[in-house]
Coordinates of C-alpha atoms in Angstrom, one line a residue:
X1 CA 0.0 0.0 0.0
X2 CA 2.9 2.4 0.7
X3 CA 4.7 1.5 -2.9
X4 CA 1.1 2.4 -4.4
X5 CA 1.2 5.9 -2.6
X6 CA 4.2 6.4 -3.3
X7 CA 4.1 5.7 -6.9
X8 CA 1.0 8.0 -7.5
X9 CA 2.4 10.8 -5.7
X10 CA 5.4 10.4 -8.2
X11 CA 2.8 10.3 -10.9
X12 CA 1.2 13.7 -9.4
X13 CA 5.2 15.4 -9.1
X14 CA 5.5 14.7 -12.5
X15 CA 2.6 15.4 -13.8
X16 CA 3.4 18.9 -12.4
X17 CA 7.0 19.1 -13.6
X18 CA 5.4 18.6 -17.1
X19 CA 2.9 21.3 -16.8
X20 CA 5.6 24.0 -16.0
X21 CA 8.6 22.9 -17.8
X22 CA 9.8 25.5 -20.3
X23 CA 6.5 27.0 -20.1
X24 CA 7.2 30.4 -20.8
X25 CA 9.9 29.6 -24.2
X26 CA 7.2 27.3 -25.8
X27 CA 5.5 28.9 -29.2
X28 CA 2.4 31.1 -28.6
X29 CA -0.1 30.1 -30.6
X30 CA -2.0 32.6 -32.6
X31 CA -5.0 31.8 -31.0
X32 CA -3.0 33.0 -27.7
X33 CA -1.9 35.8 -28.9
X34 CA -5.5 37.1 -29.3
X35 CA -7.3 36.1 -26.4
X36 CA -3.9 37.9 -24.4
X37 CA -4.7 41.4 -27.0
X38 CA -8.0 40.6 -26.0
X39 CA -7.3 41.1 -22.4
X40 CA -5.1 44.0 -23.0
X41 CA -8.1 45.9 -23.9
X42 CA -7.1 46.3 -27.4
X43 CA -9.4 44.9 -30.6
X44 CA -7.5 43.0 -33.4
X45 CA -8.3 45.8 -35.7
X46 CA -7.0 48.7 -33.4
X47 CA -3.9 46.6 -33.0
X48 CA -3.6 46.9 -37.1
X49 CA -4.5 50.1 -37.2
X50 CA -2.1 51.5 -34.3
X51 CA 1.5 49.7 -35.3
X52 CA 0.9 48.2 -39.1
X53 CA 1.6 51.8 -40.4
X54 CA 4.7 51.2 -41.9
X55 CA 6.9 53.5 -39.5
X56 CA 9.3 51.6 -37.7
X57 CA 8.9 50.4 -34.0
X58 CA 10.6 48.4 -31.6
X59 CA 9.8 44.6 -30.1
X60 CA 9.1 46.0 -27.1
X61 CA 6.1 48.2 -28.4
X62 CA 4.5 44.8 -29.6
X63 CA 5.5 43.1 -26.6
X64 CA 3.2 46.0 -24.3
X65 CA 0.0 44.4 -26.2
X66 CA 1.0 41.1 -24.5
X67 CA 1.4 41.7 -21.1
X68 CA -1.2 44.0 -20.6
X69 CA 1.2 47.1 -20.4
X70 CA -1.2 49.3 -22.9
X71 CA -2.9 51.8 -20.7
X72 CA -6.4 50.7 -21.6
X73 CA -9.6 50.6 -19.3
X74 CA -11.2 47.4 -18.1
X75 CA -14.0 48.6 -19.9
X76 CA -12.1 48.8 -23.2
X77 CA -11.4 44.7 -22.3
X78 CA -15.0 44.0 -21.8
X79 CA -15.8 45.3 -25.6
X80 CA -12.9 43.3 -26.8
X81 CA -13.9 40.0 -25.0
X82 CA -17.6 41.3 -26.5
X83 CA -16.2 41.6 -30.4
X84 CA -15.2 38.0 -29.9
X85 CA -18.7 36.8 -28.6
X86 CA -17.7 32.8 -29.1
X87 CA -15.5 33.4 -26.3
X88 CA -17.2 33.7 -22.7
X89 CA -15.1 36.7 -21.3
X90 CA -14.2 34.9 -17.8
X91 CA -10.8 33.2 -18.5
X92 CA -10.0 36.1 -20.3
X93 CA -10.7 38.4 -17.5
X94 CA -8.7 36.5 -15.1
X95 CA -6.3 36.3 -17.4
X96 CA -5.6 40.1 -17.3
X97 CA -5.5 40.3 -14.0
X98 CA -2.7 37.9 -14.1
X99 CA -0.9 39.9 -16.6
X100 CA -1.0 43.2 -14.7
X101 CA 0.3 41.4 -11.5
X102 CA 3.5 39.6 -13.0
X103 CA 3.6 42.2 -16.3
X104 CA 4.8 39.3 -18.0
X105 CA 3.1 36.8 -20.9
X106 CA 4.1 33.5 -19.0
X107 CA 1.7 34.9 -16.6
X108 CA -1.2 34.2 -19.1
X109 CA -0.5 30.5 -18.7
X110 CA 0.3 30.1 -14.9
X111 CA -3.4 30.5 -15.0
X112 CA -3.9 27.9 -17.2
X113 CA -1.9 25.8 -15.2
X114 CA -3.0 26.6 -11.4
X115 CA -6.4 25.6 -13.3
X116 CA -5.3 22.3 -14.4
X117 CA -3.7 21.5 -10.6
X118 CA -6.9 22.6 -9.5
X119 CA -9.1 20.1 -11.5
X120 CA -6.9 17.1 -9.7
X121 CA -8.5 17.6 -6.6
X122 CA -12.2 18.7 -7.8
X123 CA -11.6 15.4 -9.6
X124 CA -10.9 13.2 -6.6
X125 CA -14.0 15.0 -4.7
X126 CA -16.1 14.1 -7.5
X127 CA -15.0 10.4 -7.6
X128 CA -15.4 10.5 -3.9
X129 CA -19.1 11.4 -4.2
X130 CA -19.6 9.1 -7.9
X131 CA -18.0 5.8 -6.5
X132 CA -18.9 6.0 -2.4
X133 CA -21.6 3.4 -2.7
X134 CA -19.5 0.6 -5.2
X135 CA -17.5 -2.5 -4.5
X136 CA -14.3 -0.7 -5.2
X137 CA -12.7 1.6 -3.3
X138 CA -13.6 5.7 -3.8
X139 CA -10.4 6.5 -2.7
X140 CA -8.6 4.2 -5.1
X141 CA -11.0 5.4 -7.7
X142 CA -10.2 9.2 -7.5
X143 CA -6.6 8.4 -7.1
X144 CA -6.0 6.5 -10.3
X145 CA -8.3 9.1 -12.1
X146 CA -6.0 11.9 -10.5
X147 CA -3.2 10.1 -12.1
X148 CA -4.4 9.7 -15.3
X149 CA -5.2 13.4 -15.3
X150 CA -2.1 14.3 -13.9
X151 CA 0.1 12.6 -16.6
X152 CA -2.2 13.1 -19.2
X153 CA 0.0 14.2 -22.0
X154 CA -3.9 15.9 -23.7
X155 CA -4.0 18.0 -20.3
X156 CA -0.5 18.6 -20.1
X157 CA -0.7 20.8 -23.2
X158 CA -4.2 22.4 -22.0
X159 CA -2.1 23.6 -19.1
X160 CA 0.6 25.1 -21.3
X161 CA -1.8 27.2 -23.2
X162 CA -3.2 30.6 -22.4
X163 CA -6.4 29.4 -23.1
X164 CA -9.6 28.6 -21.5
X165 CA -10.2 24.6 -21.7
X166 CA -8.1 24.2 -17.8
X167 CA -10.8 26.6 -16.3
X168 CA -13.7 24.9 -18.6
X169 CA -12.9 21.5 -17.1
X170 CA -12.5 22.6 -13.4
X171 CA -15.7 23.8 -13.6
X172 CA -17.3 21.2 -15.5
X173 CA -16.0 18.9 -12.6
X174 CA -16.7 20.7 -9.5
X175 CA -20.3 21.6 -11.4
X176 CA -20.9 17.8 -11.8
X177 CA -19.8 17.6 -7.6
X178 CA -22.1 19.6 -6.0
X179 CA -25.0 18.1 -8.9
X180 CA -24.6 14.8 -7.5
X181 CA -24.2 16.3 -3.6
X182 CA -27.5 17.6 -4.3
X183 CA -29.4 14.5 -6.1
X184 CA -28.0 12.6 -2.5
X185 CA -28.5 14.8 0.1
X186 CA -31.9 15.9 -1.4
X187 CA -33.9 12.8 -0.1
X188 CA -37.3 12.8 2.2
X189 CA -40.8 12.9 1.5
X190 CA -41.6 14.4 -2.1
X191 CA -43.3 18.3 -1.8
X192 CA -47.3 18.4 -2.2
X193 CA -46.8 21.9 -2.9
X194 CA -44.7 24.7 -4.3
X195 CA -44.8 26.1 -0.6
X196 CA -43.1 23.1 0.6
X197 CA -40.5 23.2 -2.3
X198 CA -39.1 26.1 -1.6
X199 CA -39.2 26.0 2.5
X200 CA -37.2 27.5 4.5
X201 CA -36.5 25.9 7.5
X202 CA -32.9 24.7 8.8
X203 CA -33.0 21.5 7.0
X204 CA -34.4 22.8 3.4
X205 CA -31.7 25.3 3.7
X206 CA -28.8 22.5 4.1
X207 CA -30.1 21.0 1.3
X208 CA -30.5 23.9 -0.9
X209 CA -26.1 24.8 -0.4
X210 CA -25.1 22.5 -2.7
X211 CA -27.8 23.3 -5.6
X212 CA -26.2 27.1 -4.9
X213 CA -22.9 25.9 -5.3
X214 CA -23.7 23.9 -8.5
X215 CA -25.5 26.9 -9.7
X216 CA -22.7 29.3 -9.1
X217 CA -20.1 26.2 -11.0
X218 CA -22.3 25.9 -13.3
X219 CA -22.7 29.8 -14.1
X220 CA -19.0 30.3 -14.1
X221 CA -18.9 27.2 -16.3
X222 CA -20.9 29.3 -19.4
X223 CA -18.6 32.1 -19.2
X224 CA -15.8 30.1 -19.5
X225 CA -16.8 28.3 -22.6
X226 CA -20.1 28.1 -24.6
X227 CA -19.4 24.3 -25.2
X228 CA -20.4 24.0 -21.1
X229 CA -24.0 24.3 -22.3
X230 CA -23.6 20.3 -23.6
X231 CA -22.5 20.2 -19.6
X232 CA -25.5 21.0 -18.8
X233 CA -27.3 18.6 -21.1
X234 CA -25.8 16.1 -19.5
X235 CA -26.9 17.0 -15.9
X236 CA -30.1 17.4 -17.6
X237 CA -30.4 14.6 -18.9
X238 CA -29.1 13.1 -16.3
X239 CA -31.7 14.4 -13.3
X240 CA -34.4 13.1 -15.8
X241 CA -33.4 9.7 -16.3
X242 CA -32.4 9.0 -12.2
X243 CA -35.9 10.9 -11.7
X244 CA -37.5 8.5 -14.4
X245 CA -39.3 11.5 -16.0
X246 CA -41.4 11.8 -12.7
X247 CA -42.0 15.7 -10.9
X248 CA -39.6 14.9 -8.1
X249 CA -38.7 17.7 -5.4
X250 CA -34.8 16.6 -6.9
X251 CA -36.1 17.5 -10.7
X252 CA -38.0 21.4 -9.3
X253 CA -35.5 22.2 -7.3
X254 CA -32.8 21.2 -10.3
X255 CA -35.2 23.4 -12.8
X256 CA -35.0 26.4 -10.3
X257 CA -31.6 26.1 -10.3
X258 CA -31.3 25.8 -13.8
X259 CA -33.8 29.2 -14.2
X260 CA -30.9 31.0 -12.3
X261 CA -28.3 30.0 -14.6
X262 CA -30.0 31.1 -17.4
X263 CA -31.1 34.2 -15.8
X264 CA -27.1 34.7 -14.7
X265 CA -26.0 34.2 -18.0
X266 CA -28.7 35.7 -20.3
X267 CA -26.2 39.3 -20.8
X268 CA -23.5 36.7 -22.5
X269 CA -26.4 35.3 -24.6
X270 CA -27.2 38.7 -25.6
X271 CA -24.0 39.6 -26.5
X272 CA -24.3 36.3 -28.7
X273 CA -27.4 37.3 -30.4
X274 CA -26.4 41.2 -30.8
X275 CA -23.1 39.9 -32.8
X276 CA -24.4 36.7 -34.6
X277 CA -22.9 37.8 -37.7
X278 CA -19.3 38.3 -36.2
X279 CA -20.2 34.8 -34.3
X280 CA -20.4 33.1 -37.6
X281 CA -17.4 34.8 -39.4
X282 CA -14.9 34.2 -36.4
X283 CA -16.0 30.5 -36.2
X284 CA -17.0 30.0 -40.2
X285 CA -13.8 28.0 -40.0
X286 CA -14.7 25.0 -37.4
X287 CA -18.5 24.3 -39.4
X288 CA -17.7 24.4 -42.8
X289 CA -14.8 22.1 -43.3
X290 CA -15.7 18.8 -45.6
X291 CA -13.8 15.5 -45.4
X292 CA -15.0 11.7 -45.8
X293 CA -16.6 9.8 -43.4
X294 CA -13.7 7.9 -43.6
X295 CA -11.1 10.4 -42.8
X296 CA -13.3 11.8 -39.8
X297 CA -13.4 7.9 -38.6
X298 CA -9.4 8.1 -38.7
X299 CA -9.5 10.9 -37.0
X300 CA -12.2 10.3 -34.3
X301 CA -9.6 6.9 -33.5
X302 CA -7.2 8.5 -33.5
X303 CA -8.5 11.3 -31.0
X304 CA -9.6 8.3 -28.6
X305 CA -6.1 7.4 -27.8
X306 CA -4.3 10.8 -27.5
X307 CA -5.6 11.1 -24.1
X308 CA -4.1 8.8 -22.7
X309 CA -0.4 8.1 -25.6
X310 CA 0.5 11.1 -27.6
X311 CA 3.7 10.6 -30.0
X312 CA 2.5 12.8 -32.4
X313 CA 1.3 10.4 -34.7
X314 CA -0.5 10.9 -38.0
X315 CA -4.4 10.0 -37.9
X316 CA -4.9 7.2 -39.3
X317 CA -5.6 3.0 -39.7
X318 CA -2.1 1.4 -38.8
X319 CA -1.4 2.6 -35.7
X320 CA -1.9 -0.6 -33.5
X321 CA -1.8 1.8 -29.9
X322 CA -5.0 3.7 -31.1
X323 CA -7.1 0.3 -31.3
X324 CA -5.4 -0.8 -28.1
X325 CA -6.2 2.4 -26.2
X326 CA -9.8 2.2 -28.0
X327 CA -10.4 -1.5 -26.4
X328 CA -9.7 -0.5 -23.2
X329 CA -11.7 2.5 -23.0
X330 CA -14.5 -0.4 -24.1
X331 CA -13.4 -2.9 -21.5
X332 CA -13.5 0.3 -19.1
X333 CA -16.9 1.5 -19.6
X334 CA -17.9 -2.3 -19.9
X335 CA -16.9 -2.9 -16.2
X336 CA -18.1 -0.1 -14.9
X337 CA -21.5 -0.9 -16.4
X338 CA -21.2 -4.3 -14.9
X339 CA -20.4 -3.3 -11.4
X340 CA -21.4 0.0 -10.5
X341 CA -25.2 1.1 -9.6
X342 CA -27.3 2.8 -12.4
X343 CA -26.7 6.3 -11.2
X344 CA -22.7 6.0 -11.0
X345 CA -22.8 4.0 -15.4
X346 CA -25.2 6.2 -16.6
X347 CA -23.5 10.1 -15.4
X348 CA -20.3 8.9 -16.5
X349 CA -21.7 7.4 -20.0
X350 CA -23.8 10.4 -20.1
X351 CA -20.3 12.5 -20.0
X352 CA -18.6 11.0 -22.6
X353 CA -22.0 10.6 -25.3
X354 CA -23.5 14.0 -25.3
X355 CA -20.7 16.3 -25.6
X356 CA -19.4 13.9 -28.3
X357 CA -22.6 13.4 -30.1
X358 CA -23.0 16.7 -29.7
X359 CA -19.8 17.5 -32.2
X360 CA -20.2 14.1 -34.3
X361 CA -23.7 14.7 -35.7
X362 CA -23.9 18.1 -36.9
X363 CA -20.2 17.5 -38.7
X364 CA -21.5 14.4 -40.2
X365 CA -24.6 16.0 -41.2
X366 CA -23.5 19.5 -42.6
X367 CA -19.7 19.4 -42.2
X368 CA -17.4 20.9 -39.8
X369 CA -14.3 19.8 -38.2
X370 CA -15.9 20.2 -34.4
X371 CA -15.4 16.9 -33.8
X372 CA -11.7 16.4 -35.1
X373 CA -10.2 18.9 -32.6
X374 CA -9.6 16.9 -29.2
X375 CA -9.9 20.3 -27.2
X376 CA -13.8 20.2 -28.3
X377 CA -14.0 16.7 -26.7
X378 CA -12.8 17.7 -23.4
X379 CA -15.5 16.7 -21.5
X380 CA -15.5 13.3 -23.0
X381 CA -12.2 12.9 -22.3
X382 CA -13.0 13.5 -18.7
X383 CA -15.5 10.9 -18.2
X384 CA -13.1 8.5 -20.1
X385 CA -10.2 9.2 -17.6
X386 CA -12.7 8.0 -14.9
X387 CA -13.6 5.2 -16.2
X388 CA -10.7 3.9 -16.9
X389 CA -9.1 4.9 -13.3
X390 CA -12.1 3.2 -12.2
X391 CA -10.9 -0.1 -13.9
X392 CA -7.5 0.3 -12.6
X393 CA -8.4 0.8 -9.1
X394 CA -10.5 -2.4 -10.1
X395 CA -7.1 -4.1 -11.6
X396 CA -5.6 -3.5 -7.8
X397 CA -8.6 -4.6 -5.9
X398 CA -7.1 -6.4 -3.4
X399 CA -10.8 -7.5 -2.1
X400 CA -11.9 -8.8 -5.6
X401 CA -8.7 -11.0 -5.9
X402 CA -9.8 -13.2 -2.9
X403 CA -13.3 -14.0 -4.1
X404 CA -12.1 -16.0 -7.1
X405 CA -10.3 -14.1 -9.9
X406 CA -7.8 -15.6 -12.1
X407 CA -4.2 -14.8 -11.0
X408 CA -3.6 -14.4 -14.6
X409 CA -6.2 -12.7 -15.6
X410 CA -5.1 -10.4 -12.5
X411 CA -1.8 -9.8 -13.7
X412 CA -2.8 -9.1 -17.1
X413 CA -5.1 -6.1 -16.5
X414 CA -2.2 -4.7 -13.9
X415 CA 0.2 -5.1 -16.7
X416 CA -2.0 -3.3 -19.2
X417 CA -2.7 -0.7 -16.8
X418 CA 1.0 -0.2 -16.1
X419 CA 1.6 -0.2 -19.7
X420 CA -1.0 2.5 -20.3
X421 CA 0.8 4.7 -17.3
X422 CA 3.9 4.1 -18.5
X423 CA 2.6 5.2 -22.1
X424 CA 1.4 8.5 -20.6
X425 CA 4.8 9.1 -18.9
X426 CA 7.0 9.4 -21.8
X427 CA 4.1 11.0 -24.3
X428 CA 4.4 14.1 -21.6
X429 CA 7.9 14.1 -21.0
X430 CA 8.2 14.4 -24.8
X431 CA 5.3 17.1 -25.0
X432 CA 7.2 19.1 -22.2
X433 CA 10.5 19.1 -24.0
X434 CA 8.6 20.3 -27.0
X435 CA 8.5 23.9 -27.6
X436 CA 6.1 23.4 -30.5
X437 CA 4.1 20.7 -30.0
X438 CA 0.4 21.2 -30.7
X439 CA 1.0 24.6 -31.8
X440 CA -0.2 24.1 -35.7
X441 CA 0.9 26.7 -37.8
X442 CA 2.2 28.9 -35.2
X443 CA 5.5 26.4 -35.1
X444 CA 7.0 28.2 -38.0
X445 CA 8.0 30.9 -35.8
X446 CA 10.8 27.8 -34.5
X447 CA 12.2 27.8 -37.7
X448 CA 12.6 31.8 -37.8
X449 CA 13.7 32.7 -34.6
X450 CA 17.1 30.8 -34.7
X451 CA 18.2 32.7 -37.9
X452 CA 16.9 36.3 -36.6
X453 CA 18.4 36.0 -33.0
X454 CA 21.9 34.9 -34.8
X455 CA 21.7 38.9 -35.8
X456 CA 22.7 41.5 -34.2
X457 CA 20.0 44.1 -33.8
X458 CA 18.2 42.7 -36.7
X459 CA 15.4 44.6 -38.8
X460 CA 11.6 42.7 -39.8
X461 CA 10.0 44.3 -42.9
X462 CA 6.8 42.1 -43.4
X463 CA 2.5 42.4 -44.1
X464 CA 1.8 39.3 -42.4
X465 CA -1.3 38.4 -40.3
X466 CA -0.4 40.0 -37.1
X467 CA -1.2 36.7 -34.9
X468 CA 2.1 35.5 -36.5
X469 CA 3.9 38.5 -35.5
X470 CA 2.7 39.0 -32.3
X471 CA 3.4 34.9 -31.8
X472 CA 6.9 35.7 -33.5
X473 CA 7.5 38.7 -30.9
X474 CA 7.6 36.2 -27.6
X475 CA 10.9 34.6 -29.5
X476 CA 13.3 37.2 -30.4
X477 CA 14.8 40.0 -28.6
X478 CA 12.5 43.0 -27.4
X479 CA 15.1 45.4 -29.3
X480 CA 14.3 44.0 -32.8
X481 CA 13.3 46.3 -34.7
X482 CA 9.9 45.6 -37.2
X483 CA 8.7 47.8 -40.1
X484 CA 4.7 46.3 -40.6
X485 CA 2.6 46.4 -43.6
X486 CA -1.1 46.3 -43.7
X487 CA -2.4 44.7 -47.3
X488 CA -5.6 45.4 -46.5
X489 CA -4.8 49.3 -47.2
X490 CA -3.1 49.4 -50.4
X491 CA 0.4 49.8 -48.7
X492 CA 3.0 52.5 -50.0
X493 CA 6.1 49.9 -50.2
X494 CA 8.2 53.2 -51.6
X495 CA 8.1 54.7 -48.3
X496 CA 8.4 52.0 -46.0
X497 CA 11.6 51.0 -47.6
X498 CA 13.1 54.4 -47.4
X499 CA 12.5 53.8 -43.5
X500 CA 15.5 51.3 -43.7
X501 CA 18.7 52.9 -43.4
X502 CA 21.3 52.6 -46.3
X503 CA 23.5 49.5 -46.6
X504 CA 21.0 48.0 -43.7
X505 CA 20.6 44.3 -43.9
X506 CA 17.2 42.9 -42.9
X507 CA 15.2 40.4 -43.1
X508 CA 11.4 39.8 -44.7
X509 CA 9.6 37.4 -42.8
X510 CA 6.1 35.6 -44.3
X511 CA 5.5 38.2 -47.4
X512 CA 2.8 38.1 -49.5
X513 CA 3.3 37.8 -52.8
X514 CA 3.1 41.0 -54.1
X515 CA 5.5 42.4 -51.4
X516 CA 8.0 39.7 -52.2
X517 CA 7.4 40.5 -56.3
X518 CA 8.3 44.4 -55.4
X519 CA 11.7 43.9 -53.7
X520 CA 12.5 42.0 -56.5
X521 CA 12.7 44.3 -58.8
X522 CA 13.4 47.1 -57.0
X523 CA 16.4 48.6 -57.4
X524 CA 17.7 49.5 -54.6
X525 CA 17.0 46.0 -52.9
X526 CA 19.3 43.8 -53.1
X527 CA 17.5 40.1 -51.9
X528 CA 20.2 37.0 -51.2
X529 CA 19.1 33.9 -52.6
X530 CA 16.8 31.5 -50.0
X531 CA 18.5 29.1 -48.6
X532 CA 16.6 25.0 -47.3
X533 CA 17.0 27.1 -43.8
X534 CA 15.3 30.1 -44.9
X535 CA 12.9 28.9 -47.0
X536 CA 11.4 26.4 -44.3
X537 CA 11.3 30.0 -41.9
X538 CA 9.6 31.8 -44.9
X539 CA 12.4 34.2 -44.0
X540 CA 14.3 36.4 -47.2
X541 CA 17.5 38.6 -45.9
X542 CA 17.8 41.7 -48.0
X543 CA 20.0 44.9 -48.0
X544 CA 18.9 48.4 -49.3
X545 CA 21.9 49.8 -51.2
X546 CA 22.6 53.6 -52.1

C-alpha cells in the first residue's frame, strides 16, 4: 500500500513538472496571442491600425500588447472579449488580471496551469461522491483518475496554453460535484406543494447549499466556454433519467436552479445574439470544413487514444496503440456498467456521449471539423479518464482478488494498466520538452527565430497576419526592430523601404506575394538567394543599397 502511494504521488510530481517545464519559451499560438490582445483591452483591428503603419517600432512596443502594459480601461477589455462573442469573457478576464500582477506573458499560462492543478482535486472530490456506494474503493478510484489526469500528456498541453479549456474542465468537474451532492442529500418525503418546495427551515436550507454551489459552477462554467452548455445537457439529462421522467422535489429544485443559470448568463447570450454575424465569421472555420466519413473515422480513433499516448502520430488506420487504447476505453466503460449502480454508469456514460454526439452529428450532417479537434472533446475525455481509473483501481482490488479471480487474468489487467501509465509518462515528457508541440501553424516561428536571434540588432520588414507576429515577438529579442505592412490598405512599399537605413541588412519574414514581387525588382534591394533554412522560416534577408 505504501509503494502504491508512493508511486501516484510520483505520478502527481511529474505530472506537475510537465505542466511547468519551459512554459514560458514554448510557441504562442496565434490563437494565444489574441485572447492575451484581447485582455489587453485592445481589438485585433485597433492593434492593425495602431502599429501596421509602416513606420518603424521596436519589439518592445509589440510586446506592451501582450502583457497588458497598454494603458487601456477594463471597460475597453470588456468590448474586446464582446467583439469575440464565441469566447465567454471569464478566462480572459482572469487572465488580465494575471498579466498586470507579473507584467509578463508566462503569466497568461500560470493560469492555465493553477487551473489544471486545480481540477486534480475537484476530480478526486467528484470520484469520492460518484464511487462512495461501489464495490471498489472511492479513494482508489479518485486516485487512479487523478493520475491519469495528472500525466495526461492531452491535459499537459491544456495547461501550457493561455487558453480557457483548464478553467472549462474545473468547472465542468466541480459543477458535476455539488449536482450529485445535491441529487444525494436531497432525499425525504416528495413536496405536495410549491410552498413546501421552496421551505425554509434549517434542514431545506442545508439542502438547498449544494444546488447554490452547482449553480454558481455551473454559471461560471458558461462564461468560460459556450461548449459548457452540452454540460448542462448532460446533468439534464441526467436528473431526468435518475428521476424516471417523474415531478420529483430533486427535478424542481434542479429546474429552479437551472432558471438562475439562465437568468445569470442571459447578458452573454445577448452579447451572442447582438453579434451573430461576427459569431459566424470568427467560427466559419470550425463548421464548414468537408472531409470523408472515412477520414473523420481516422480521426475520431485517433483522437480516442491521444488522451491517454500522444507521440505525435498521423491519424490514421495502422497505428496498432489507437485500437489498443480504443479497447480499453470499451473494456472500461464495460466494467463499470457491470459493477457500478445505475446512477454511477449512466453520469459517467452520459459525459462522454453528449458532448461527443454533440460535435459528431452536426459535422456528419452538414460538415465541420468540431469533432476532429480533441480540445472540443474535453468533457468526453474526462469521463473517459474516470472510467478507466475506475478499472485500474479495479485491476488493484485487493478484495476482488480473494473472491475468485484468475491470478492471470489479474496480472494481465495490472500489466496493461502499467503499460497505459507508462505510455502516458514518456508521451508528456516528450510534450514538455517540446517547444512546439500542438501549436499548428504557429510552429513556424521555431524555424525563424534561430536565424533572426543569430543577428545582431536585426530589422523585420513584413505584411503578415499580425497573430504570427505578435506569436513571432515572444521569440526574439524585445530590441528587434519591425517595419509592418497592412495589405488590406493598399500599402506605400516606396516609403516603408526608405525607413530602412542605407546599406541595412534585414530580413522579410512571411510576405505576400506581391511584397516579395516588389523587392524583387526594386532597385535599390538587393535580396540573397533563400536558402533549405530560410525557405522552411519563410524568411528572405535583404539589403537596401545607395
Amino acid at each position: 500500500m505504501k509503494i502504491r502511494r508512493l508511486f501516484i504521488l510520483g505520478l502527481l510530481l511529474f505530472g506537475l513538472y510537465a505542466r511547468f517545464a519551459d512554459v514560458g519559451q514554448k510557441v504562442y499560438t496565434v490563437d494565444e496571442v489574441r485572447g492575451i490582445l484581447r485582455a489587453s483591452g485592445v481589438t485585433s483591428q485597433e492593434f492593425i491600425d495602431t502599429v501596421y503603419t509602416g513606420e518603424p517600432l521596436t519589439n518592445s512596443d509589440l510586446q506592451k500588447y501582450q502583457t497588458a502594459s497598454v494603458d487601456r480601461p477594463l471597460g475597453a477589455a470588456m468590448s474586446a472579449f464582446a467583439n469575440n462573442p464565441e469566447h465567454p469573457p471569464l478566462y480572459y478576464l482572469l487572465m488580465r488580471f494575471s498579466l498586470q500582477i507579473f507584467s509578463t506573458a508566462a503569466a497568461s499560462r500560470w493560469l492555465a496551469i493553477a487551473f489544471s492543478i486545480l481540477l486534480l482535486p475537484a476530480t478526486y472530490w467528484l470520484c469520492q461522491i460518484l464511487f462512495a456506494s461501489t464495490a471498489v474503493n472511492a479513494n482508489a478510484v479518485g486516485w487512479s483518475t487523478v493520475a491519469l489526469i495528472a500525466i495526461s500528456p492531452f491535459h499537459v498541453l491544456l495547461a501550457q496554453e493561455a487558453r480557457q479549456y483548464t478553467i472549462w474542465a474545473l468547472l465542468a468537474v466541480v459543477s458535476s460535484a455539488f449536482l450529485l451532492q445535491a441529487l444525494q442529500i436531497n432525499r425525504g418525503p416528495e413536496p405536495t406543494t410549491s410552498a413546501q418546495m421552496v421551505s425554509t427551515d434549517p434542514h431545506s436550507k442545508n439542502t438547498w447549499l449544494p444546488w447554490l454551489g452547482y449553480g454558481i459552477a455551473a454559471t461560471l462554467g458558461m462564461y468560460s466556454h459556450l461548449f459548457f452548455t452540452w454540460v448542462l445537457v448532460t446533468h439534464g439529462l441526467y436528473v431526468l433519467l435518475s428521476e424516471k421522467f417523474r415531478i420529483s422535489q430533486k427535478l424542481l429544485r434542479y429546474l429552479v436552479t437551472s432558471t438562475g443559470i439562465s437568468i445569470a448568463f442571459s447578458p452573454w447570450v445577448w452579447v451572442v445574439l447582438s453579434r451573430k454575424d461576427q459569431l459566424g465569421r470568427t467560427t466559419k472555420w470550425a463548421s464548414t470544413y468537408n472531409s470523408s466519413l472515412l477520414e473523420r473515422v481516422e480521426h475520431w480513433l485517433h483522437n480516442a487514444g491521444i488522451g491517454f499516448i500522444d507521440f505525435d502520430w498521423v491519424p490514421g488506420f495502422s497505428n496498432p496503440i489507437s485500437y489498443l487504447i480504443l479497447g480499453a476505453i470499451a473494456y472500461s466503460t464495460y466494467q463499470l456498467y457491470r459493477h457500478t449502480p445505475k446512477k454511477v454508469w449512466l453520469f459517467i456514460i452520459l459525459l462522454m456521449a453528449v458532448s461527443s454526439l454533440a460535435h459528431v452529428i452536426p459535422d456528419v450532417l452538414t460538415g465541420g471539423r468540431r469533432s476532429l479537434l480533441p480540445r472540443y472533446s474535453l468533457i468526453a475525455y474526462l469521463g473517459i479518464e474516470i472510467a478507466v481509473g475506475y478499472a485500474i483501481a479495479q485491476a488493484f482490488n485487493t478484495h476482488k482478488k480473494s473472491q475468485g479471480e484468475k491470478p492471470k487474468q489479474a496480472t494481465l489487467k495490472q500489466f496493461a494498466a502499467i503499460t497505459l501509465i507508462l505510455g502516458s509518462l514518456v508521451s508528456s515528457y516528450l510534450v514538455s520538452q517540446s517547444l512546439g508541440w500542438g501549436k499548428g501553424s504557429s510552429t513556424r516561428t521555431l524555424a525563424a527565430t534561430p536565424l533572426i536571434n543569430q543577428v545582431t540588432a536585426p530589422l523585420i520588414l513584413t505584411d503578415a497576419d499580425h497573430t504570427y507576429i505578435l506569436s513571432l515577438s515572444h521569440q526574439i529579442p524585445l530590441g528587434t526592430q519591425f517595419i509592418l505592412l497592412d495589405p488590406e490598405q493598399t500599402p506605400d512599399y516606396t516609403t516603408a523601404l526608405s525607413q530602412i537605413p542605407i546599406n541595412r541588412d534585414f530580413f522579410i519574414y512571411s510576405a505576400s506575394n506581391d511584397l516579395v514581387e516588389f523587392l524583387q525588382i526594386a532597385p535599390e534591394i538587393t535580396l540573397t538567394p533563400q536558402s533549405r533554412e530560410m525557405q522552411s522560416a519563410q524568411l528572405y534577408q535583404a539589403q537596401r543599397r545607395s
